[in-house]
Backbone as JSON Lines, residues from 0, in Angstrom:
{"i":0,"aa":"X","n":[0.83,-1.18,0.0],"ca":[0.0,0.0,0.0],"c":[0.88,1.25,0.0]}
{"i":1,"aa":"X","n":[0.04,2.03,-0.54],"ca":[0.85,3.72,-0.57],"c":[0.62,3.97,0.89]}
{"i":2,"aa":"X","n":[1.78,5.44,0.92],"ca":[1.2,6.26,1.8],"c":[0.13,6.76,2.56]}
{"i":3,"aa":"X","n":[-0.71,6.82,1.18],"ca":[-2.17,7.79,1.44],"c":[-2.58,6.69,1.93]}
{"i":4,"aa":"X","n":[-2.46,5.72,0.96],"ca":[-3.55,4.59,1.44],"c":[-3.22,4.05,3.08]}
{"i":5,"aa":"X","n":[-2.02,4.12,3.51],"ca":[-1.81,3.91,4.57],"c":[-2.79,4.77,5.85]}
{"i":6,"aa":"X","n":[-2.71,6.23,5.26],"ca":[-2.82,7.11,6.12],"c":[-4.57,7.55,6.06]}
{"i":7,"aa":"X","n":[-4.95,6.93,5.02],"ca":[-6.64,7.2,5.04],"c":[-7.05,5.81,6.17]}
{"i":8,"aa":"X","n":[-6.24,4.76,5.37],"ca":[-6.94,3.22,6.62],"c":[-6.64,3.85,8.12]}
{"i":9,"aa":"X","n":[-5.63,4.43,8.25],"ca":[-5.7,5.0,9.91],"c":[-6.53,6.05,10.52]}
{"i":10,"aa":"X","n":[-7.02,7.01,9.23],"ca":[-8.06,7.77,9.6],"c":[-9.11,6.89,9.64]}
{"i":11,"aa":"X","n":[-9.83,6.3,8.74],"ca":[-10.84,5.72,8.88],"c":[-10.9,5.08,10.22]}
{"i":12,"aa":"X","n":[-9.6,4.29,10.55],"ca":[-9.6,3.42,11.86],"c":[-10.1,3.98,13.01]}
{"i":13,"aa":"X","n":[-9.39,5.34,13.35],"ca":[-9.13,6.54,14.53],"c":[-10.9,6.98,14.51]}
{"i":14,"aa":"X","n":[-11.4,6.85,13.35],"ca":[-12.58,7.44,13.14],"c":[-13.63,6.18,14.1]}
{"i":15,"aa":"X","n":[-13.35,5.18,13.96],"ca":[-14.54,4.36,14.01],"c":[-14.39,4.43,15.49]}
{"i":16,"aa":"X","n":[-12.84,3.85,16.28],"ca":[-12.58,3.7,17.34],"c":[-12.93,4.76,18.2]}
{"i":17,"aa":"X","n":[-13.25,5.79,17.66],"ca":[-14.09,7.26,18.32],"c":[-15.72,7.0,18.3]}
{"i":18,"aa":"X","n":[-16.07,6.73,17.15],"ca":[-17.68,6.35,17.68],"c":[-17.84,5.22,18.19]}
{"i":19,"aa":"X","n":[-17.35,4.38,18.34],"ca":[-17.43,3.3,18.91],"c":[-17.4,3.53,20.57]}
{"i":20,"aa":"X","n":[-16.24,4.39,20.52],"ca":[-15.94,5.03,22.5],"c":[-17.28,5.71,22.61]}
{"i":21,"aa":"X","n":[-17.64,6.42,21.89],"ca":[-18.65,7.31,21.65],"c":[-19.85,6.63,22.46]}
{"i":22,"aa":"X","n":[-20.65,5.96,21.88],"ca":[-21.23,4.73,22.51],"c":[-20.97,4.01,23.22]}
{"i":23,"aa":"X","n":[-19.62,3.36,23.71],"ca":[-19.99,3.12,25.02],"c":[-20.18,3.91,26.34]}
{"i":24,"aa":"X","n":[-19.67,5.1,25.78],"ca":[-19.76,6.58,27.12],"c":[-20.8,6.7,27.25]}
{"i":25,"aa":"X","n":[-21.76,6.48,26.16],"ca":[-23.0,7.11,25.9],"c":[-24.43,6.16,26.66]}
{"i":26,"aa":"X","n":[-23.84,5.01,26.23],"ca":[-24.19,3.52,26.94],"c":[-24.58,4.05,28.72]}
{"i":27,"aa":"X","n":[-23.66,4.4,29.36],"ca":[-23.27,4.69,30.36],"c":[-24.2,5.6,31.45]}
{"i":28,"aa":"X","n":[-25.14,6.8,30.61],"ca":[-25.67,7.49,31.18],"c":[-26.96,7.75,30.34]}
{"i":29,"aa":"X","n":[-26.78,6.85,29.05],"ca":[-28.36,6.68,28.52],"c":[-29.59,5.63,29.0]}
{"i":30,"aa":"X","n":[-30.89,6.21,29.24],"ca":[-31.32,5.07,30.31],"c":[-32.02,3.86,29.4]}
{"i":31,"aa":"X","n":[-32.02,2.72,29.87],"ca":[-33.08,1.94,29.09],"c":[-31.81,1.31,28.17]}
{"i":32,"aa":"X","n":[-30.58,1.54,28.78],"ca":[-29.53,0.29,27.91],"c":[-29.42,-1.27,28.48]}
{"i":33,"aa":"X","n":[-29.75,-2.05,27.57],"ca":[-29.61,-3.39,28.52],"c":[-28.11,-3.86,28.46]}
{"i":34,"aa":"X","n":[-28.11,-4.82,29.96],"ca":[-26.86,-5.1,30.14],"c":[-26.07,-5.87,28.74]}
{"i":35,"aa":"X","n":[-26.64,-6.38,27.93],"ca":[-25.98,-7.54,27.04],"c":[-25.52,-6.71,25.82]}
{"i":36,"aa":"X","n":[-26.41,-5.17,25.84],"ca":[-25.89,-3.97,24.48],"c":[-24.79,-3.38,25.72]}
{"i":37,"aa":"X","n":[-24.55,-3.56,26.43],"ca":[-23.05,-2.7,27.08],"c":[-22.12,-3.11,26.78]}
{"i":38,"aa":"X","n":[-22.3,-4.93,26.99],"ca":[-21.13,-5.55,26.92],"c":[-20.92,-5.47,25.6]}
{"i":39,"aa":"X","n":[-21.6,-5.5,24.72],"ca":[-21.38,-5.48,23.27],"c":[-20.7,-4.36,22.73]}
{"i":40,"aa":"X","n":[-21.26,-3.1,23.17],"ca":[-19.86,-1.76,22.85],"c":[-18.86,-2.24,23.8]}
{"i":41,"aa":"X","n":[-18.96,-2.53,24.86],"ca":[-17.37,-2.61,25.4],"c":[-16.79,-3.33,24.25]}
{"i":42,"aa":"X","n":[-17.02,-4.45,23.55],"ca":[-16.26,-5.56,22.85],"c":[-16.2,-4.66,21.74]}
{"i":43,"aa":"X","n":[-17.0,-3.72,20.86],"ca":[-16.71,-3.34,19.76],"c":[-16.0,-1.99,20.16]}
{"i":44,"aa":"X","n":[-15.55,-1.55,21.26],"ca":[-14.55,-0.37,21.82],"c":[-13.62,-1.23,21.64]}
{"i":45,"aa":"X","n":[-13.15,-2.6,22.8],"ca":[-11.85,-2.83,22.36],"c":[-11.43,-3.32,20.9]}
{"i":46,"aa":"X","n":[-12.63,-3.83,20.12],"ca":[-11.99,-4.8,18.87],"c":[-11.51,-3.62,17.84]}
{"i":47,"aa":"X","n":[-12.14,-2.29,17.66],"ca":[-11.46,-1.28,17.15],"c":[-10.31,-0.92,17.43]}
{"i":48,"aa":"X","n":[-10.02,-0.89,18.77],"ca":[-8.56,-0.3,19.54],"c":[-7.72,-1.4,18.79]}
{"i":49,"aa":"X","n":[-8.09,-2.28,18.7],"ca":[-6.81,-3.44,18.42],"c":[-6.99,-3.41,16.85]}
{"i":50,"aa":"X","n":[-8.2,-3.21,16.18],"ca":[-7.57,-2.77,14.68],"c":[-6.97,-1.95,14.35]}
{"i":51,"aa":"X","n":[-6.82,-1.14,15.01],"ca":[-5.99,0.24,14.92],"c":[-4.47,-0.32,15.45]}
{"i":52,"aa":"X","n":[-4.09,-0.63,16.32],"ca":[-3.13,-0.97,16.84],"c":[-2.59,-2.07,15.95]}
{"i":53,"aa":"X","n":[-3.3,-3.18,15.46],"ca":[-2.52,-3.99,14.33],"c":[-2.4,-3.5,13.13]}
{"i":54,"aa":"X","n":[-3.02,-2.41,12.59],"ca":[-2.45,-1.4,11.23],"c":[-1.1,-0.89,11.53]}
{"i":55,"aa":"X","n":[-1.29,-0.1,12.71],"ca":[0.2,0.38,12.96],"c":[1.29,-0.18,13.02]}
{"i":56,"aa":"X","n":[1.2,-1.58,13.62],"ca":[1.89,-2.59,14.09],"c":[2.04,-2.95,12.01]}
{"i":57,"aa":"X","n":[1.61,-3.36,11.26],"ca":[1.54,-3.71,9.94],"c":[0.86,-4.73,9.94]}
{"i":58,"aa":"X","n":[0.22,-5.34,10.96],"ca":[-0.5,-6.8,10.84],"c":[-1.59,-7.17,9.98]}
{"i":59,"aa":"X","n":[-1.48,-6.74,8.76],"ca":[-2.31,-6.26,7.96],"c":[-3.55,-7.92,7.81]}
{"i":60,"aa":"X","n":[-3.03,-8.87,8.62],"ca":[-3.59,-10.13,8.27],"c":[-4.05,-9.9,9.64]}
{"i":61,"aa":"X","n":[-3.45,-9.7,11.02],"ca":[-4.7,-9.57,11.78],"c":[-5.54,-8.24,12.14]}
{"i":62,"aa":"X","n":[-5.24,-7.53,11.4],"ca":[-6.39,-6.55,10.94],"c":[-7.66,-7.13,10.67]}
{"i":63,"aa":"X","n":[-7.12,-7.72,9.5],"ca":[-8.39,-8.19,8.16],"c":[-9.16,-8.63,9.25]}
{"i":64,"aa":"X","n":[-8.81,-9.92,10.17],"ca":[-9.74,-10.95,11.1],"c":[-10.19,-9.72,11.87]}
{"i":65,"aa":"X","n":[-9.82,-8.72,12.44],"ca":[-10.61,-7.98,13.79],"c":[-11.26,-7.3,12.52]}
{"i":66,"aa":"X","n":[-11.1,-6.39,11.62],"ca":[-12.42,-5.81,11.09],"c":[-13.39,-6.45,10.74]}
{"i":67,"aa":"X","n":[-13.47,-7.89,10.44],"ca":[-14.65,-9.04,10.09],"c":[-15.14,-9.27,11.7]}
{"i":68,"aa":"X","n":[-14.07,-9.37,12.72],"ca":[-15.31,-9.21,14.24],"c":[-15.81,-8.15,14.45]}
{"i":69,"aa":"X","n":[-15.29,-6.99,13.81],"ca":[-15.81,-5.42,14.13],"c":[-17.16,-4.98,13.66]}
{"i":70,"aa":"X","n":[-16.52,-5.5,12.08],"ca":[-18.57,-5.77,11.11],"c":[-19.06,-6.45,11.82]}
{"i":71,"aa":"X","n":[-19.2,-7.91,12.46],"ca":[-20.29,-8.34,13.39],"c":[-20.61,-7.76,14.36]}
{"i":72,"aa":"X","n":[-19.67,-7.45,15.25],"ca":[-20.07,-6.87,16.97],"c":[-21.24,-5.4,16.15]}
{"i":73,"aa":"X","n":[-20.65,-4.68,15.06],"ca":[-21.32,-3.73,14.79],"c":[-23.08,-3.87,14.58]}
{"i":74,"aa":"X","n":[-22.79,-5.11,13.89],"ca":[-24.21,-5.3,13.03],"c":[-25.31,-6.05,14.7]}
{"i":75,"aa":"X","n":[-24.83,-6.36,15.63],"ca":[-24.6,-6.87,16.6],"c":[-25.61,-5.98,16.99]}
{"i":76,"aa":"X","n":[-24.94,-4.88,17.65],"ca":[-25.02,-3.69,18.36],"c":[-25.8,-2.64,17.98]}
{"i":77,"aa":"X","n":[-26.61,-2.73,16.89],"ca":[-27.23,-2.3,15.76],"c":[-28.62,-3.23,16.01]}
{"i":78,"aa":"X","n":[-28.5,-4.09,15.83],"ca":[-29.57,-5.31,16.01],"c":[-30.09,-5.29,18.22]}
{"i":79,"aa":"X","n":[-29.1,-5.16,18.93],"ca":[-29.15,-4.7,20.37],"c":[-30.01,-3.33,20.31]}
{"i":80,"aa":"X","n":[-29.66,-2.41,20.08],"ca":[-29.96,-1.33,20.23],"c":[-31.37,-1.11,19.6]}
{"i":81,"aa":"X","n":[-32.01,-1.41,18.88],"ca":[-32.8,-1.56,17.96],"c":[-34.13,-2.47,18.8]}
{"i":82,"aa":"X","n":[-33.96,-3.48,19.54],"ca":[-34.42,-3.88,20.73],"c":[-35.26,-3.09,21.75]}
{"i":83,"aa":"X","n":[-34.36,-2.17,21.77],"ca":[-34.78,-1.45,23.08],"c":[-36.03,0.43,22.58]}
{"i":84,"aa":"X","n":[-36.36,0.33,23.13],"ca":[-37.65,1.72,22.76],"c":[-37.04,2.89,23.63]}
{"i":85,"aa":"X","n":[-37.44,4.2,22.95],"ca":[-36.79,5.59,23.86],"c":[-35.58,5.65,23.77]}
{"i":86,"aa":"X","n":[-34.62,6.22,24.76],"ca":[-33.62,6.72,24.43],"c":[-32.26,6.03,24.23]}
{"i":87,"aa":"X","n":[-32.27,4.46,24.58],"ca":[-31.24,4.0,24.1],"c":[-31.62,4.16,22.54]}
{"i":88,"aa":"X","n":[-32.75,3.6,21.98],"ca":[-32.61,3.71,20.18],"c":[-31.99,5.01,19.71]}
{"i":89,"aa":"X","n":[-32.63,5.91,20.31],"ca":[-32.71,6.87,20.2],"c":[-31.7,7.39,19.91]}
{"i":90,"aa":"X","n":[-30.8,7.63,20.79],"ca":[-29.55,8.44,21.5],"c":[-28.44,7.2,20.73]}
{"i":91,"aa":"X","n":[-28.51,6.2,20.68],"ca":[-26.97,5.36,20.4],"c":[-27.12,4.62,19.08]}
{"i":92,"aa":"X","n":[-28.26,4.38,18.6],"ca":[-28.36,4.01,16.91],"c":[-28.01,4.92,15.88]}
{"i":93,"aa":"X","n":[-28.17,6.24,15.99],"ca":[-27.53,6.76,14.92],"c":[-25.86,6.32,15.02]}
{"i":94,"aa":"X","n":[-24.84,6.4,16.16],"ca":[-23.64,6.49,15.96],"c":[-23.16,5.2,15.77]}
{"i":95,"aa":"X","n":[-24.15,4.13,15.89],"ca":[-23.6,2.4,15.75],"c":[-23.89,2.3,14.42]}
{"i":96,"aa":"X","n":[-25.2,2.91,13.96],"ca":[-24.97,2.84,12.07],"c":[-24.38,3.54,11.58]}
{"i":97,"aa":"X","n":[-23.55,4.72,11.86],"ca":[-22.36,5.13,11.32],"c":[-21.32,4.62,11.63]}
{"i":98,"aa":"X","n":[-20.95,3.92,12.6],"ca":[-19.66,3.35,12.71],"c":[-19.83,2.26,11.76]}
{"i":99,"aa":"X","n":[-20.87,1.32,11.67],"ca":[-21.18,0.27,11.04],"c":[-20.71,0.25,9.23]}
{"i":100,"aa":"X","n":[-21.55,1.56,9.25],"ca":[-20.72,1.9,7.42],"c":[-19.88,1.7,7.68]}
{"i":101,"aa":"X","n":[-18.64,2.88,8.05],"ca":[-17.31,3.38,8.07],"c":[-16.96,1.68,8.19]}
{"i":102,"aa":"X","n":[-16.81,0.99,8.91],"ca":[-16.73,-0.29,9.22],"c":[-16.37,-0.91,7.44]}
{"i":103,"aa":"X","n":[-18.25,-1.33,6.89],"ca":[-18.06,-1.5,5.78],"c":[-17.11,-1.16,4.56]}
{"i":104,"aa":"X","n":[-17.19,0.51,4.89],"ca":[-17.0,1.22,3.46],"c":[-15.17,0.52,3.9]}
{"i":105,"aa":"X","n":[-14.57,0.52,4.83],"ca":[-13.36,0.48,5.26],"c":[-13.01,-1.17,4.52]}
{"i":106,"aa":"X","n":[-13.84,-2.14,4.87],"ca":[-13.17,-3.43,4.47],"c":[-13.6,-3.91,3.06]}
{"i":107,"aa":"X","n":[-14.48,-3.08,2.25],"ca":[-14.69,-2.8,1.09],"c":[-13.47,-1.83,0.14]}
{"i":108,"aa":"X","n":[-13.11,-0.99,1.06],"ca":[-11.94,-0.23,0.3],"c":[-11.06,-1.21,0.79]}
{"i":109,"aa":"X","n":[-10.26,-2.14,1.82],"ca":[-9.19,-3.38,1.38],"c":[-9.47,-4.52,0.72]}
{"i":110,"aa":"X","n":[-10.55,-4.93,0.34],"ca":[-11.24,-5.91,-0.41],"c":[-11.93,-7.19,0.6]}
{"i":111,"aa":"X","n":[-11.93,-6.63,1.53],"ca":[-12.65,-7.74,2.79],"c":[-14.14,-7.48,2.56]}
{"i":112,"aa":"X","n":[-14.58,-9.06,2.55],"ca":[-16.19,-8.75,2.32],"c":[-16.48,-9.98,3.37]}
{"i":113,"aa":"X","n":[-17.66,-9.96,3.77],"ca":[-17.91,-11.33,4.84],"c":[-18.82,-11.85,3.82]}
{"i":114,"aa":"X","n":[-18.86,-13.14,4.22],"ca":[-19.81,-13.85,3.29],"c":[-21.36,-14.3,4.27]}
């Protein structure tokens, strides 16, 4: 990979691993979150941190595997949230279906697709 291309996959990365924190902060003091959608951003907070951290690292092979757990925990957490009525939908579904793209559009721009 180029440069850029290096340096957009780390933006994109830095990007997700922010809404992802995003939501679980948000998790935290939004009411009507069930316990099993907490644990689920905690897991898609750390599985971002560590895709980010294996780009840098160059692990470009265990990248690939954590962004294919990242698309699930996402689609996950999306499907959790979606569950619940009032302000968890409310308040934490818009930023889990944007991380969820970015997610996509991200392993679509390295050629990772889940089947």
């Amino acid at each position: 990979m180029d440069a850029h291309t290096e340096i957009e996959i780390y933006r994109r990365l830095s990007k997700i691993e922010n809404e992802c924190m995003q939501a679980l902060q948000a998790s935290a003091v939004v009411r009507g979150v069930a316990e099993e959608l907490r644990a689920c951003l905690h897991q898609l907070s750390e599985q971002s941190q560590q895709a980010r951290a294996l780009h840098l690292r160059g692990r470009e092979d265990g990248m690939a595997a954590a962004l294919g757990a990242l698309e699930a925990l996402a689609e996950q957490a999306c499907e959790l949230s979606d569950c619940r009525d009032g302000d968890a939908r409310r308040v934490l579904r818009p930023g889990l279906e944007e991380a969820r793209q970015d997610i996509r559009d991200l392993c679509h721009q390295m050629g990772l697709h889940r089947s």
